[in-house]
JSON list of C-alpha atoms and ligand atoms in Angstrom, two decimals:
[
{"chain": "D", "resi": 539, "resn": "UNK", "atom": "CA", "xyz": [-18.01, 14.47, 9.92]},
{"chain": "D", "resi": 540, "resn": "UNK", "atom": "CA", "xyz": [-19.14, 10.73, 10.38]},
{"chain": "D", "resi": 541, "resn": "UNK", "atom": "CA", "xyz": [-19.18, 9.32, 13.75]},
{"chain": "D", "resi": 542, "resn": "UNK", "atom": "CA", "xyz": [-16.13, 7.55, 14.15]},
{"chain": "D", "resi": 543, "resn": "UNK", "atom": "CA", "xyz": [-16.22, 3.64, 14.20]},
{"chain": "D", "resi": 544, "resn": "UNK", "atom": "CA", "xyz": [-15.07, 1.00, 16.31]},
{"chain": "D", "resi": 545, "resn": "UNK", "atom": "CA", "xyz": [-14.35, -2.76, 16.24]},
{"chain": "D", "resi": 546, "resn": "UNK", "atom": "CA", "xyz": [-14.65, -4.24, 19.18]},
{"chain": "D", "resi": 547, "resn": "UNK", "atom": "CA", "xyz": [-12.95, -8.05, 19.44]},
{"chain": "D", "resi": 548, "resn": "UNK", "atom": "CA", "xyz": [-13.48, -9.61, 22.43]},
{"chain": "D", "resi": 549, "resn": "UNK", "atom": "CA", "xyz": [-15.05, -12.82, 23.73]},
{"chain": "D", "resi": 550, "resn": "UNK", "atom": "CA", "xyz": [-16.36, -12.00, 27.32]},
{"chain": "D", "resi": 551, "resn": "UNK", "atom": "CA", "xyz": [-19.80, -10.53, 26.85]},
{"chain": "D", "resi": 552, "resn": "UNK", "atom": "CA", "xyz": [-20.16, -8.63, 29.88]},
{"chain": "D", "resi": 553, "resn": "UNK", "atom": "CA", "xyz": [-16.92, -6.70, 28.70]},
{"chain": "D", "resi": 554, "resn": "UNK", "atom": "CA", "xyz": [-18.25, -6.03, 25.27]},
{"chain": "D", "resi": 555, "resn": "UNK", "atom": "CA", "xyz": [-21.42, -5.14, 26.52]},
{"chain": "D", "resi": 556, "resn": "UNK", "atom": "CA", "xyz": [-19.79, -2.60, 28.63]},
{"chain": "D", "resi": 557, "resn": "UNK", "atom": "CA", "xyz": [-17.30, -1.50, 26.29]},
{"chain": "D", "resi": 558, "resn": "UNK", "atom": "CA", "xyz": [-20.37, -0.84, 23.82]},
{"chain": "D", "resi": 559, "resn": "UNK", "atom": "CA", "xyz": [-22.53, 1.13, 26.07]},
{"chain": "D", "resi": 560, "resn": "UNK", "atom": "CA", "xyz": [-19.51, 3.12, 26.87]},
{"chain": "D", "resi": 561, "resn": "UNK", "atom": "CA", "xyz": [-18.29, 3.96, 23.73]},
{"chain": "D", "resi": 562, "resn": "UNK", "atom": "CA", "xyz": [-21.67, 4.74, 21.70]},
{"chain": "D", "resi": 563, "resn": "UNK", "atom": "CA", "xyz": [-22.71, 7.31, 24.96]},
{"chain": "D", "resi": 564, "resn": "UNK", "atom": "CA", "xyz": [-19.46, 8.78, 23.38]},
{"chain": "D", "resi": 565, "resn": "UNK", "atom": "CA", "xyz": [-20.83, 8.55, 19.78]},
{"chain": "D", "resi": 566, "resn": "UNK", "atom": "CA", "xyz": [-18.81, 5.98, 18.61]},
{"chain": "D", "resi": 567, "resn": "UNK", "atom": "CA", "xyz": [-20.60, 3.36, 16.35]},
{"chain": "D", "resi": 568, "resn": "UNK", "atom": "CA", "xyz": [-19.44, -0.13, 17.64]},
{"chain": "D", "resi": 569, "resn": "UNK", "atom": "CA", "xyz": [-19.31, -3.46, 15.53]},
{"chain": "D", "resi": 570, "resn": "UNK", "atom": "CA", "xyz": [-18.14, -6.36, 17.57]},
{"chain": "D", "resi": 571, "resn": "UNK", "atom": "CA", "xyz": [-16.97, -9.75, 16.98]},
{"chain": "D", "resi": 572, "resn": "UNK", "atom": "CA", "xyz": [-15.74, -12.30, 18.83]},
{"chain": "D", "resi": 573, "resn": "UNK", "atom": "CA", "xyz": [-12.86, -14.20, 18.14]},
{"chain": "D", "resi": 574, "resn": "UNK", "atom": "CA", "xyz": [-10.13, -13.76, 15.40]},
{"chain": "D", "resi": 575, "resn": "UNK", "atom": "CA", "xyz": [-11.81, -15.09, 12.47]},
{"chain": "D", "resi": 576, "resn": "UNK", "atom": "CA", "xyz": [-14.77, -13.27, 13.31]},
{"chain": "D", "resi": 577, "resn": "UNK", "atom": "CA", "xyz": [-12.73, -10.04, 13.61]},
{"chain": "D", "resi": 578, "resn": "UNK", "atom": "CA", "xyz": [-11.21, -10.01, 10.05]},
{"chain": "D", "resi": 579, "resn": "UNK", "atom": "CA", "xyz": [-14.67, -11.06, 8.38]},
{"chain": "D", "resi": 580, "resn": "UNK", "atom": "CA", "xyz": [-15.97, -7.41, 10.29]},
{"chain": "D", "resi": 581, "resn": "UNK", "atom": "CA", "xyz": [-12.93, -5.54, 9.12]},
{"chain": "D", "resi": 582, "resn": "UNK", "atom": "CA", "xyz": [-14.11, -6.30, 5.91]},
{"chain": "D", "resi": 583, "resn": "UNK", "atom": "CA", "xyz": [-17.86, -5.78, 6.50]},
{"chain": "D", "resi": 584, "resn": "UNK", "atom": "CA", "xyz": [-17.36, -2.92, 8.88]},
{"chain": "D", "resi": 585, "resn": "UNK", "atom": "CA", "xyz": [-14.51, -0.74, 7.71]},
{"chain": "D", "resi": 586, "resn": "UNK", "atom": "CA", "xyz": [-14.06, 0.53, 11.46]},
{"chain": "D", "resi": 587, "resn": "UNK", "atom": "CA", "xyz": [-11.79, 3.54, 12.08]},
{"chain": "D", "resi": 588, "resn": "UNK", "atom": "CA", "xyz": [-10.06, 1.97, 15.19]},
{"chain": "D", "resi": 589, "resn": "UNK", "atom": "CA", "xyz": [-10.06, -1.55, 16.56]},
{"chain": "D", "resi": 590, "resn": "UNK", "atom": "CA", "xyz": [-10.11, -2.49, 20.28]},
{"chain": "D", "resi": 591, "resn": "UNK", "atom": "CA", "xyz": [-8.23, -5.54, 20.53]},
{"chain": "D", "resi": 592, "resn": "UNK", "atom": "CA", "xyz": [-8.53, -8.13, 23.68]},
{"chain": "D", "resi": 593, "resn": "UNK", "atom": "CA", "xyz": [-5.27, -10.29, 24.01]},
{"chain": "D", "resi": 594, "resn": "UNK", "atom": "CA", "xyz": [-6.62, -13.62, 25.22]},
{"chain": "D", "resi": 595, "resn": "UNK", "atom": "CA", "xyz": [-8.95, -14.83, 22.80]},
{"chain": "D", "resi": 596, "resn": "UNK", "atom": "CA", "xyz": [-10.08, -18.40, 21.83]},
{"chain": "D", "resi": 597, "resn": "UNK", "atom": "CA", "xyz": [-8.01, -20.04, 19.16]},
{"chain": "D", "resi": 598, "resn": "UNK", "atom": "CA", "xyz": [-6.61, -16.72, 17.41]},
{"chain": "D", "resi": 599, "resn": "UNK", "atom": "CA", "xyz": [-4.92, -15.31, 20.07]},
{"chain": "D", "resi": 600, "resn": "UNK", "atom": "CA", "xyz": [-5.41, -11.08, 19.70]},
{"chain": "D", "resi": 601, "resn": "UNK", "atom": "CA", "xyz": [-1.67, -10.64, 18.76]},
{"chain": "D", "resi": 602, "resn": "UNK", "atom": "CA", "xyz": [-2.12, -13.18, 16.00]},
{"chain": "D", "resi": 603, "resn": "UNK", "atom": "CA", "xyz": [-4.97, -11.12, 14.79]},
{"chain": "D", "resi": 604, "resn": "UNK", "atom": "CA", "xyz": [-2.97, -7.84, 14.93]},
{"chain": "D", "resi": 605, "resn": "UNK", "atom": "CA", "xyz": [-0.10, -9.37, 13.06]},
{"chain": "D", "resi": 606, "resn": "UNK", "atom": "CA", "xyz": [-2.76, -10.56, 9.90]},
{"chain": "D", "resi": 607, "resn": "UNK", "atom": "CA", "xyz": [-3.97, -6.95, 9.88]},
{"chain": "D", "resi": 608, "resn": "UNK", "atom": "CA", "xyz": [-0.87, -5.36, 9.90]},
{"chain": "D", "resi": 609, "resn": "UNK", "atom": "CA", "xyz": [-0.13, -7.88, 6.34]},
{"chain": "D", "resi": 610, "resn": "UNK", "atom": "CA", "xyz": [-3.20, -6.71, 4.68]},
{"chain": "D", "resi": 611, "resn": "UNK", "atom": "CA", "xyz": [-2.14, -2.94, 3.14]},
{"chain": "D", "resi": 612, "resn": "UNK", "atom": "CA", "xyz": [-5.68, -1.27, 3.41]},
{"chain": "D", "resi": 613, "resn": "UNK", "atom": "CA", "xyz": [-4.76, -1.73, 6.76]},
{"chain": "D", "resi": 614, "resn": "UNK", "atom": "CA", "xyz": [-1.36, -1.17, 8.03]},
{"chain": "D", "resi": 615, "resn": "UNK", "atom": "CA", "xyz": [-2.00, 2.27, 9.06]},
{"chain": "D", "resi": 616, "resn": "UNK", "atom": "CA", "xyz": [-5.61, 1.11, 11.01]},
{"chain": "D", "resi": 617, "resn": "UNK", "atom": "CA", "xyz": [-5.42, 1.99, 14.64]},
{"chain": "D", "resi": 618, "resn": "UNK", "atom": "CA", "xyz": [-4.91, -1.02, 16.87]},
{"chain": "D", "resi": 619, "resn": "UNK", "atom": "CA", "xyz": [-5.68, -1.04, 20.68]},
{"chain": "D", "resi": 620, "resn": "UNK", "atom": "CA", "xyz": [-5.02, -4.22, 22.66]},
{"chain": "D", "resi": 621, "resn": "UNK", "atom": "CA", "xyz": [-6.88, -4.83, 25.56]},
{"chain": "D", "resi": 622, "resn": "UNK", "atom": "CA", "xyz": [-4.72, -7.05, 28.12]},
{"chain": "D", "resi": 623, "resn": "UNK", "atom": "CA", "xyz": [-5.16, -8.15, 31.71]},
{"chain": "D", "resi": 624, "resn": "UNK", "atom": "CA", "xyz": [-1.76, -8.64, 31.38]},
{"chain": "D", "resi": 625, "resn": "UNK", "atom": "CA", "xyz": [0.99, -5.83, 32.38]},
{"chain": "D", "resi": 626, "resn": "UNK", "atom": "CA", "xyz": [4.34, -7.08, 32.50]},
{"chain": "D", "resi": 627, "resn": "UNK", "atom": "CA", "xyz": [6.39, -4.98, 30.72]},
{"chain": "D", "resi": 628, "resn": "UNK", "atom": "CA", "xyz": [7.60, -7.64, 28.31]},
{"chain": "D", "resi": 629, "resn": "UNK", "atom": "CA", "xyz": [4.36, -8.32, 27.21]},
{"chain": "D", "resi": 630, "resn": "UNK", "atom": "CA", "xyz": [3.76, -4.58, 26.71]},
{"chain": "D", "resi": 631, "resn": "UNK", "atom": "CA", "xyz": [6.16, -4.51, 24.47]},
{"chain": "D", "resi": 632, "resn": "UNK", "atom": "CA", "xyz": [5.28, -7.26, 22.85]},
{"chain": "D", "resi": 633, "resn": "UNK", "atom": "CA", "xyz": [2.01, -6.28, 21.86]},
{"chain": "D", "resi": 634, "resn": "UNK", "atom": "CA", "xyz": [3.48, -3.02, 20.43]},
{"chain": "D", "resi": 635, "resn": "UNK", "atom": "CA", "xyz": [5.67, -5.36, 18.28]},
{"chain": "D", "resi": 636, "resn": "UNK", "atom": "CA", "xyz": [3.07, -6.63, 16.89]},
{"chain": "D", "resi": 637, "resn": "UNK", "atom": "CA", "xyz": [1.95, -3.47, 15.31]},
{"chain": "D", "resi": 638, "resn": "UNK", "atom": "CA", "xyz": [-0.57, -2.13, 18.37]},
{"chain": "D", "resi": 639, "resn": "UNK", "atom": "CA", "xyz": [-0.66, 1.45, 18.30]},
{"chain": "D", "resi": 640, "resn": "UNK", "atom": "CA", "xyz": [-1.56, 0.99, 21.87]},
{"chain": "D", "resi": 641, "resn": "UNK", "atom": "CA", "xyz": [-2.17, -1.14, 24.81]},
{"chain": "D", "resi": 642, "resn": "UNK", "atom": "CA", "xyz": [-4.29, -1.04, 27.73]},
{"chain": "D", "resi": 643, "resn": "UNK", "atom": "CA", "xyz": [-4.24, -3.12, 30.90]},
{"chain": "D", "resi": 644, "resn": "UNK", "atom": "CA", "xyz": [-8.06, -4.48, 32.48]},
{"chain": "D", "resi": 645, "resn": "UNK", "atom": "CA", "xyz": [-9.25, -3.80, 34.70]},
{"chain": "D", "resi": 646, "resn": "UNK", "atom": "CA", "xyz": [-9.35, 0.23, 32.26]},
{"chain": "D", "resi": 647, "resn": "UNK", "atom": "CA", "xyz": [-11.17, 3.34, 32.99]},
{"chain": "D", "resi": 648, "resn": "UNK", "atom": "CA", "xyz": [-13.94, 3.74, 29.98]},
{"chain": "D", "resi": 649, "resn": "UNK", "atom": "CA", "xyz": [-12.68, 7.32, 29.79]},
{"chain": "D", "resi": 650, "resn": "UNK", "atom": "CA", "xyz": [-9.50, 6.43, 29.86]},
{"chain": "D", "resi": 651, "resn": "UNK", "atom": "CA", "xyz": [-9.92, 3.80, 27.25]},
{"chain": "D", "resi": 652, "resn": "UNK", "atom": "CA", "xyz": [-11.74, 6.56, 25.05]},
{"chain": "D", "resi": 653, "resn": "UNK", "atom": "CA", "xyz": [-9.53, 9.04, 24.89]},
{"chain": "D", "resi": 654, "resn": "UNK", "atom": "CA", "xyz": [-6.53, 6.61, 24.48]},
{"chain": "D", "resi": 655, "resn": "UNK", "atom": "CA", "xyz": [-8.99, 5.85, 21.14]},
{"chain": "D", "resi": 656, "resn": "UNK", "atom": "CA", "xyz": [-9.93, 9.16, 20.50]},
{"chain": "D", "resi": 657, "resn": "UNK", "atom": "CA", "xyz": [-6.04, 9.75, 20.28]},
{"chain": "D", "resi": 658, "resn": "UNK", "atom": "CA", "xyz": [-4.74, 7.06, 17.98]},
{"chain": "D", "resi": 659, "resn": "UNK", "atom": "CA", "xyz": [-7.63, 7.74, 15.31]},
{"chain": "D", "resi": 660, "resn": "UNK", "atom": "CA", "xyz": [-6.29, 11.48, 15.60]},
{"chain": "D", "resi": 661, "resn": "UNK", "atom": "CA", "xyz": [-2.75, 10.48, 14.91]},
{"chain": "D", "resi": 662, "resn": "UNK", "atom": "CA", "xyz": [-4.12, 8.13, 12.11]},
{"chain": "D", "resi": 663, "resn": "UNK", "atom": "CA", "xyz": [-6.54, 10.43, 10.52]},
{"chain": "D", "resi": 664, "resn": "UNK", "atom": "CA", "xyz": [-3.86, 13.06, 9.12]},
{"chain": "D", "resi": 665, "resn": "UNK", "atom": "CA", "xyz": [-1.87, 10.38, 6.51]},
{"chain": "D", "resi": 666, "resn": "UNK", "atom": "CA", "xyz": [-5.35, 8.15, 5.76]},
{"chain": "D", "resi": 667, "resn": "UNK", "atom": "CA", "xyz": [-8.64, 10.57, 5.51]},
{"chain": "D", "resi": 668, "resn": "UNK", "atom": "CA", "xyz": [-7.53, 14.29, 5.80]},
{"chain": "D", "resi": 669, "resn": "UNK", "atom": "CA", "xyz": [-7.89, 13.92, 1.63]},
{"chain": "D", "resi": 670, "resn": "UNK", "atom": "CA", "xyz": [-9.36, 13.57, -1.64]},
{"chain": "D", "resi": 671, "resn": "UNK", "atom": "CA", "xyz": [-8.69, 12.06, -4.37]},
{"chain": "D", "resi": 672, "resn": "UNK", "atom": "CA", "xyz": [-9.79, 12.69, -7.91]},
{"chain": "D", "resi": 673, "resn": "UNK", "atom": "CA", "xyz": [-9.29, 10.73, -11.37]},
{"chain": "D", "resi": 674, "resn": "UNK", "atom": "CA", "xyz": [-11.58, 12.64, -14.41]},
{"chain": "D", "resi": 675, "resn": "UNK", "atom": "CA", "xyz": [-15.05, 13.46, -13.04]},
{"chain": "D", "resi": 676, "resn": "UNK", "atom": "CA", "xyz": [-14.73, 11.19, -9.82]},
{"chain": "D", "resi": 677, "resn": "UNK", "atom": "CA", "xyz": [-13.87, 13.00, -6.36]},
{"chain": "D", "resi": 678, "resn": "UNK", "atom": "CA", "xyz": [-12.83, 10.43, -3.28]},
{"chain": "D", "resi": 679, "resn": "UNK", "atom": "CA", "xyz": [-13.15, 11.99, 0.18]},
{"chain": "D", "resi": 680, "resn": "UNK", "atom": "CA", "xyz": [-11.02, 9.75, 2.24]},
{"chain": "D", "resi": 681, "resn": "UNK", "atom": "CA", "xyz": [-12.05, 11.24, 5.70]},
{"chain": "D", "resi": 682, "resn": "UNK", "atom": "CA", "xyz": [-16.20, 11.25, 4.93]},
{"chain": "D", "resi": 683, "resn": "UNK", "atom": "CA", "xyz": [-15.76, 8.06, 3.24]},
{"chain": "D", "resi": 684, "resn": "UNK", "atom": "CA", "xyz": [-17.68, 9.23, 0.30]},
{"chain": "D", "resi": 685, "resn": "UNK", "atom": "CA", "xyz": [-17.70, 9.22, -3.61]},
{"chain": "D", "resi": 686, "resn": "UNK", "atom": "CA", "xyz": [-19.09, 11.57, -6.18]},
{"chain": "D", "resi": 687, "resn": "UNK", "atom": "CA", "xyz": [-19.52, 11.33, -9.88]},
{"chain": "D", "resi": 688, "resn": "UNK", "atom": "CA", "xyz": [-19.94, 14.86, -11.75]},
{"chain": "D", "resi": 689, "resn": "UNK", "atom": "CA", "xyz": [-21.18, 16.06, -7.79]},
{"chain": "D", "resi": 690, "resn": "UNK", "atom": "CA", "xyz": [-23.66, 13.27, -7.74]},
{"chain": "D", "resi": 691, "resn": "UNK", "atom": "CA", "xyz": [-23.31, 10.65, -5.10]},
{"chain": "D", "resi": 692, "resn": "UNK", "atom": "CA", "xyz": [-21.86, 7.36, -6.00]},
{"chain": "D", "resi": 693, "resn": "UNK", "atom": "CA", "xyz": [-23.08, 4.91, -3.62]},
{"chain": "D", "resi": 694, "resn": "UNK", "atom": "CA", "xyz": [-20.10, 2.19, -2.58]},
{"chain": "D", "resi": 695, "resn": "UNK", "atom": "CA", "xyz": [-19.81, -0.62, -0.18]},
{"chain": "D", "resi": 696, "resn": "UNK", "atom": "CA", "xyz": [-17.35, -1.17, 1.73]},
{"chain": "D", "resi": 697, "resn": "UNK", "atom": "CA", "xyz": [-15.14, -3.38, -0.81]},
{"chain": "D", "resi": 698, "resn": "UNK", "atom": "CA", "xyz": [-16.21, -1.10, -3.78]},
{"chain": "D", "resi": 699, "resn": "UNK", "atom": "CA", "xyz": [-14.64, 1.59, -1.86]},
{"chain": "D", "resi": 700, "resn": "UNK", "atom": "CA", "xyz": [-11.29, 0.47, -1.20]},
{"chain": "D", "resi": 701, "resn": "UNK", "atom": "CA", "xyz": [-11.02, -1.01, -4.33]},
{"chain": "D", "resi": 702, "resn": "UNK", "atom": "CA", "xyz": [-11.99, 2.37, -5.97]},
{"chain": "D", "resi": 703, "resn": "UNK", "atom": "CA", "xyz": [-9.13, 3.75, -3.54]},
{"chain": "D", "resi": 704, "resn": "UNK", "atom": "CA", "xyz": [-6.66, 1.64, -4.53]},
{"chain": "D", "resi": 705, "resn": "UNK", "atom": "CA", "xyz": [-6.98, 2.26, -8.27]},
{"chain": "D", "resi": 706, "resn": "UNK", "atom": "CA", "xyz": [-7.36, 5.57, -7.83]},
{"chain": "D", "resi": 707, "resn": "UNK", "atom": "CA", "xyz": [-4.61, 5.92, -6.06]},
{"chain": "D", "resi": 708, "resn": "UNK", "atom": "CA", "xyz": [-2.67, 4.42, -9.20]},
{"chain": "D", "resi": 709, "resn": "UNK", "atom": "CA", "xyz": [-4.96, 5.69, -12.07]},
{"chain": "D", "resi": 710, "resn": "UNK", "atom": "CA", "xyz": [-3.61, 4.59, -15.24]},
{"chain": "D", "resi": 711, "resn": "UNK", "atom": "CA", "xyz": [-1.98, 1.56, -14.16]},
{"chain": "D", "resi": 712, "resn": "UNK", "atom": "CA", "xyz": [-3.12, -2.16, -15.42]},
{"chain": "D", "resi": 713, "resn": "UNK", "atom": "CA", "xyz": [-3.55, -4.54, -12.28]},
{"chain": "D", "resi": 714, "resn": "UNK", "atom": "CA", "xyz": [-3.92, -8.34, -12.31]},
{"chain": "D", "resi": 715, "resn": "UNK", "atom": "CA", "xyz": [-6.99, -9.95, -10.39]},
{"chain": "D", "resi": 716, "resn": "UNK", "atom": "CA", "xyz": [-3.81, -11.01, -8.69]},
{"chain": "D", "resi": 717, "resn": "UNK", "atom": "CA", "xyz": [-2.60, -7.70, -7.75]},
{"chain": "D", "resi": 718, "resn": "UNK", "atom": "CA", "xyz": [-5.85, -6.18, -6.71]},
{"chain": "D", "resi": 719, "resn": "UNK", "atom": "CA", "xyz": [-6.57, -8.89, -4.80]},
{"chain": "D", "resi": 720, "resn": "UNK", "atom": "CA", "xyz": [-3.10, -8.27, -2.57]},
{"chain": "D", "resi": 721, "resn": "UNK", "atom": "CA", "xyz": [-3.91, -4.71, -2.78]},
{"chain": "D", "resi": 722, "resn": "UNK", "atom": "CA", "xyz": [-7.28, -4.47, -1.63]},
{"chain": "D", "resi": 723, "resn": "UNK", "atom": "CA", "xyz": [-7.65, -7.80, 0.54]},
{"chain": "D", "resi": 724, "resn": "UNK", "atom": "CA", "xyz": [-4.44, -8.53, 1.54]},
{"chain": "D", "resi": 725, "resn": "UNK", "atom": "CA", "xyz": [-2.41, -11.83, 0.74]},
{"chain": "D", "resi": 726, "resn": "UNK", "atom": "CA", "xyz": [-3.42, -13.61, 3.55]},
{"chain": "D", "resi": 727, "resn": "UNK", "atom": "CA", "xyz": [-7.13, -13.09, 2.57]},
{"chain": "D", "resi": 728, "resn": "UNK", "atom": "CA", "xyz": [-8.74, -16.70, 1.06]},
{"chain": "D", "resi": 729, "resn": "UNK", "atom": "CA", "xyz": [-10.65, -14.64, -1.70]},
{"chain": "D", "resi": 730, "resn": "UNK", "atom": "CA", "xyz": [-11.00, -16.89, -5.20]},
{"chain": "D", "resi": 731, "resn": "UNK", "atom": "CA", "xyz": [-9.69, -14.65, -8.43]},
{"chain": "D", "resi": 732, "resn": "UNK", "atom": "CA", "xyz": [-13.01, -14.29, -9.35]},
{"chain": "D", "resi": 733, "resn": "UNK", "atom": "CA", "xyz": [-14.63, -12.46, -6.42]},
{"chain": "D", "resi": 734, "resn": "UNK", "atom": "CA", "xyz": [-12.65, -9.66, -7.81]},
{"chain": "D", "resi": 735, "resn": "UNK", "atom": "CA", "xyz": [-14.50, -9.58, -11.06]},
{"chain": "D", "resi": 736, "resn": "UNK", "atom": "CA", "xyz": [-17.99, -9.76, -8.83]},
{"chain": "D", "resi": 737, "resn": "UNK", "atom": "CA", "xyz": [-16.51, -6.22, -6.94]},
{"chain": "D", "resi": 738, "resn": "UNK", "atom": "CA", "xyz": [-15.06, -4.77, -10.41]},
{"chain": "D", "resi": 739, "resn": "UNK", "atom": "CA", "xyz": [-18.71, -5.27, -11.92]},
{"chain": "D", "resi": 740, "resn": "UNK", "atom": "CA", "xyz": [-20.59, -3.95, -8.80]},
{"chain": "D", "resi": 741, "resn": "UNK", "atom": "CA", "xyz": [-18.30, -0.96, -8.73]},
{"chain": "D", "resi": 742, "resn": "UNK", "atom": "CA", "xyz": [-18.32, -0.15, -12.33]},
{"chain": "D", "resi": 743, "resn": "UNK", "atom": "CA", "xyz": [-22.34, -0.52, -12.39]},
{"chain": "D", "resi": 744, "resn": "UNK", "atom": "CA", "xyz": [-22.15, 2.28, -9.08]},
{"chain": "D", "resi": 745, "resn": "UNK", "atom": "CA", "xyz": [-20.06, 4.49, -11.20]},
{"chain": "D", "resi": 746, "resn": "UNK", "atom": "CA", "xyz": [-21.18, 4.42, -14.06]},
{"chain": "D", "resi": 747, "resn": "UNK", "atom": "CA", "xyz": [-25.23, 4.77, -13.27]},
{"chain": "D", "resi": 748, "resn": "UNK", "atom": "CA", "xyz": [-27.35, 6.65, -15.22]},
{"chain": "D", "resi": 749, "resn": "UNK", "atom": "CA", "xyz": [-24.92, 6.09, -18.32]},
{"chain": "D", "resi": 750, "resn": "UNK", "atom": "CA", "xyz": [-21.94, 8.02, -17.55]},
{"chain": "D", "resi": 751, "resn": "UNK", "atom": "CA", "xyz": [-18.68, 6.56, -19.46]},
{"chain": "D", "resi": 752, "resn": "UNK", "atom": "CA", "xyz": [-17.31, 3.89, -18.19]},
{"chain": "D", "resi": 753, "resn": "UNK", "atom": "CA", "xyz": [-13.88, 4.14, -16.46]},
{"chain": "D", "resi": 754, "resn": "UNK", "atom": "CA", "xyz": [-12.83, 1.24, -15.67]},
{"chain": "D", "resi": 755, "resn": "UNK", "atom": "CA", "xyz": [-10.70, -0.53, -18.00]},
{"chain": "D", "resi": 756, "resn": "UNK", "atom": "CA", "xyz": [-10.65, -4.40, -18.60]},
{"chain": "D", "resi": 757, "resn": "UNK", "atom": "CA", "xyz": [-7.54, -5.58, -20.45]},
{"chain": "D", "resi": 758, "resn": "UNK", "atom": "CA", "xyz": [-7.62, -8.87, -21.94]},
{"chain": "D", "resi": 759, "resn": "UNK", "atom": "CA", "xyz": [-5.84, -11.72, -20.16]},
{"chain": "D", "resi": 760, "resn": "UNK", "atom": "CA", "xyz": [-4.47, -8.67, -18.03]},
{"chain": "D", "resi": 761, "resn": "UNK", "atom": "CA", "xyz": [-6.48, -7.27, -15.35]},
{"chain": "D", "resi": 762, "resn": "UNK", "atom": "CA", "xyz": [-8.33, -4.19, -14.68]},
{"chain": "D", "resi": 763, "resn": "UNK", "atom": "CA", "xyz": [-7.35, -0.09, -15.18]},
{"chain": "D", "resi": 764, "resn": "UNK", "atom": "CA", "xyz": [-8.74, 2.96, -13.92]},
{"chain": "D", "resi": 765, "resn": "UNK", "atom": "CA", "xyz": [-9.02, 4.97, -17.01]},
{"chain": "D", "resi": 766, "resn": "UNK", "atom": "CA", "xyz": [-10.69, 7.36, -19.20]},
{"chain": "D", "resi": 767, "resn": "UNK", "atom": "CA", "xyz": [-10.19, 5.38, -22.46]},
{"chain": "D", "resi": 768, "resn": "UNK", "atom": "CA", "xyz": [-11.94, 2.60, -21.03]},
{"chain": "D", "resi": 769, "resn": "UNK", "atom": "CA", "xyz": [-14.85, 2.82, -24.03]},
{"chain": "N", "resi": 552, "resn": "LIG", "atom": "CA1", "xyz": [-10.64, -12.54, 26.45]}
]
């Protein structure tokens, strides 16, 4: 099992550097960032399994943030934690509205705070990663975050892999640049059309290394298919 993974968003650095010291001597690996914009950039970079989630944070406030995740589909079902020195009730349940899984009032006990994390990735991990999934000689292990090819390793990044996901998940099917680009980085996401071509040729060059058939599919004027008859 990897070590599970955390985003940290927050912009006082004492906090983070407690929360970080606290959570790797639980074996968590921590990415941080520091305001909003910073925090979607290491969604994409980090793929965390959980995200700890300050309120009050410059410009983007943290309930702004949690909304624009929620939008993107890789990651509705990403466990959200707001951090808040806030505790009135309303704003409790206001931060649930906006699609928190939980919600945590500084000044928090670290253990506390970890095993409040330790729960939602549990409740999260049964629907997103206790699976596989396989299209023709390719096996996805959604919990280990790995890919194999014939048994062989298929190195991914991060994008790679949730683009692999998402066609796999839909083998078959003919997607737009438009489509995948929804899919796998979410509407709100300022991605040109043609950074999906730059992941579609990184991933097919991972899968298909050491001359194994191709299987992805590119249809003229159309998109892109996951697909045995791709040759
Ligand atoms: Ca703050």
């Amino acid at each position: 099992m990897q070590r599970p993974s955390v985003l940290v968003v927050e912009d006082e650095a004492p906090l983070v550097t407690l929360l970080r010291y606290n959570l790797e001597k639980e074996g968590f690996a921590v990415a941080e960032a520091h305001d909003g914009e910073e925090a979607l950039i290491q969604l994409r970079e980090a793929a965390p399994d959980a995200v700890l989630l300050d309120w009050m944070l410059p410009r983007v406030s943290g309930l702004e943030v949690c909304r624009q995740i929620r939008r993107v589909p890789a990651w509705r079902d990403l466990p959200v934690i707001i951090l808040t020195a806030r505790g009135e009730e309303g704003d409790r349940v206001r931060g649930l509205d906006s699609g928190a899984d939980d919600y945590i009032v500084k000044p928090f006990s670290p253990s506390e705070l970890i095993a409040r994390l330790r729960a939602v990735i549990r409740r999260a991990r049964p629907a997103t990663t206790a699976e596989t999934l396989g299209f023709s000689d390719l096996v996805m292990d959604l919990a280990a975050h790995r890919v194999a090819r014939s048994g062989h390793p298929v190195r991914l990044g991060p994008t790679e892999f949730r683009l692999l996901r998402f066609v796999m998940e839909r083998p078959g099917r003919v997607f737009s640049r438009e489509q995948l680009l929804d899919g796998v980085w979410g509407r709100e996401a300022e991605v040109e059309l043609r950074t999906v071509d730059v992941h579609i040729r990184r991933l097919r060059k991972a899968l298909n290394e050491g001359g194994r058939p191709d299987l992805i599919r590119t249809v003229r004027a159309a998109g892109y298919a996951l697909d045995t008859a791709a040759n």
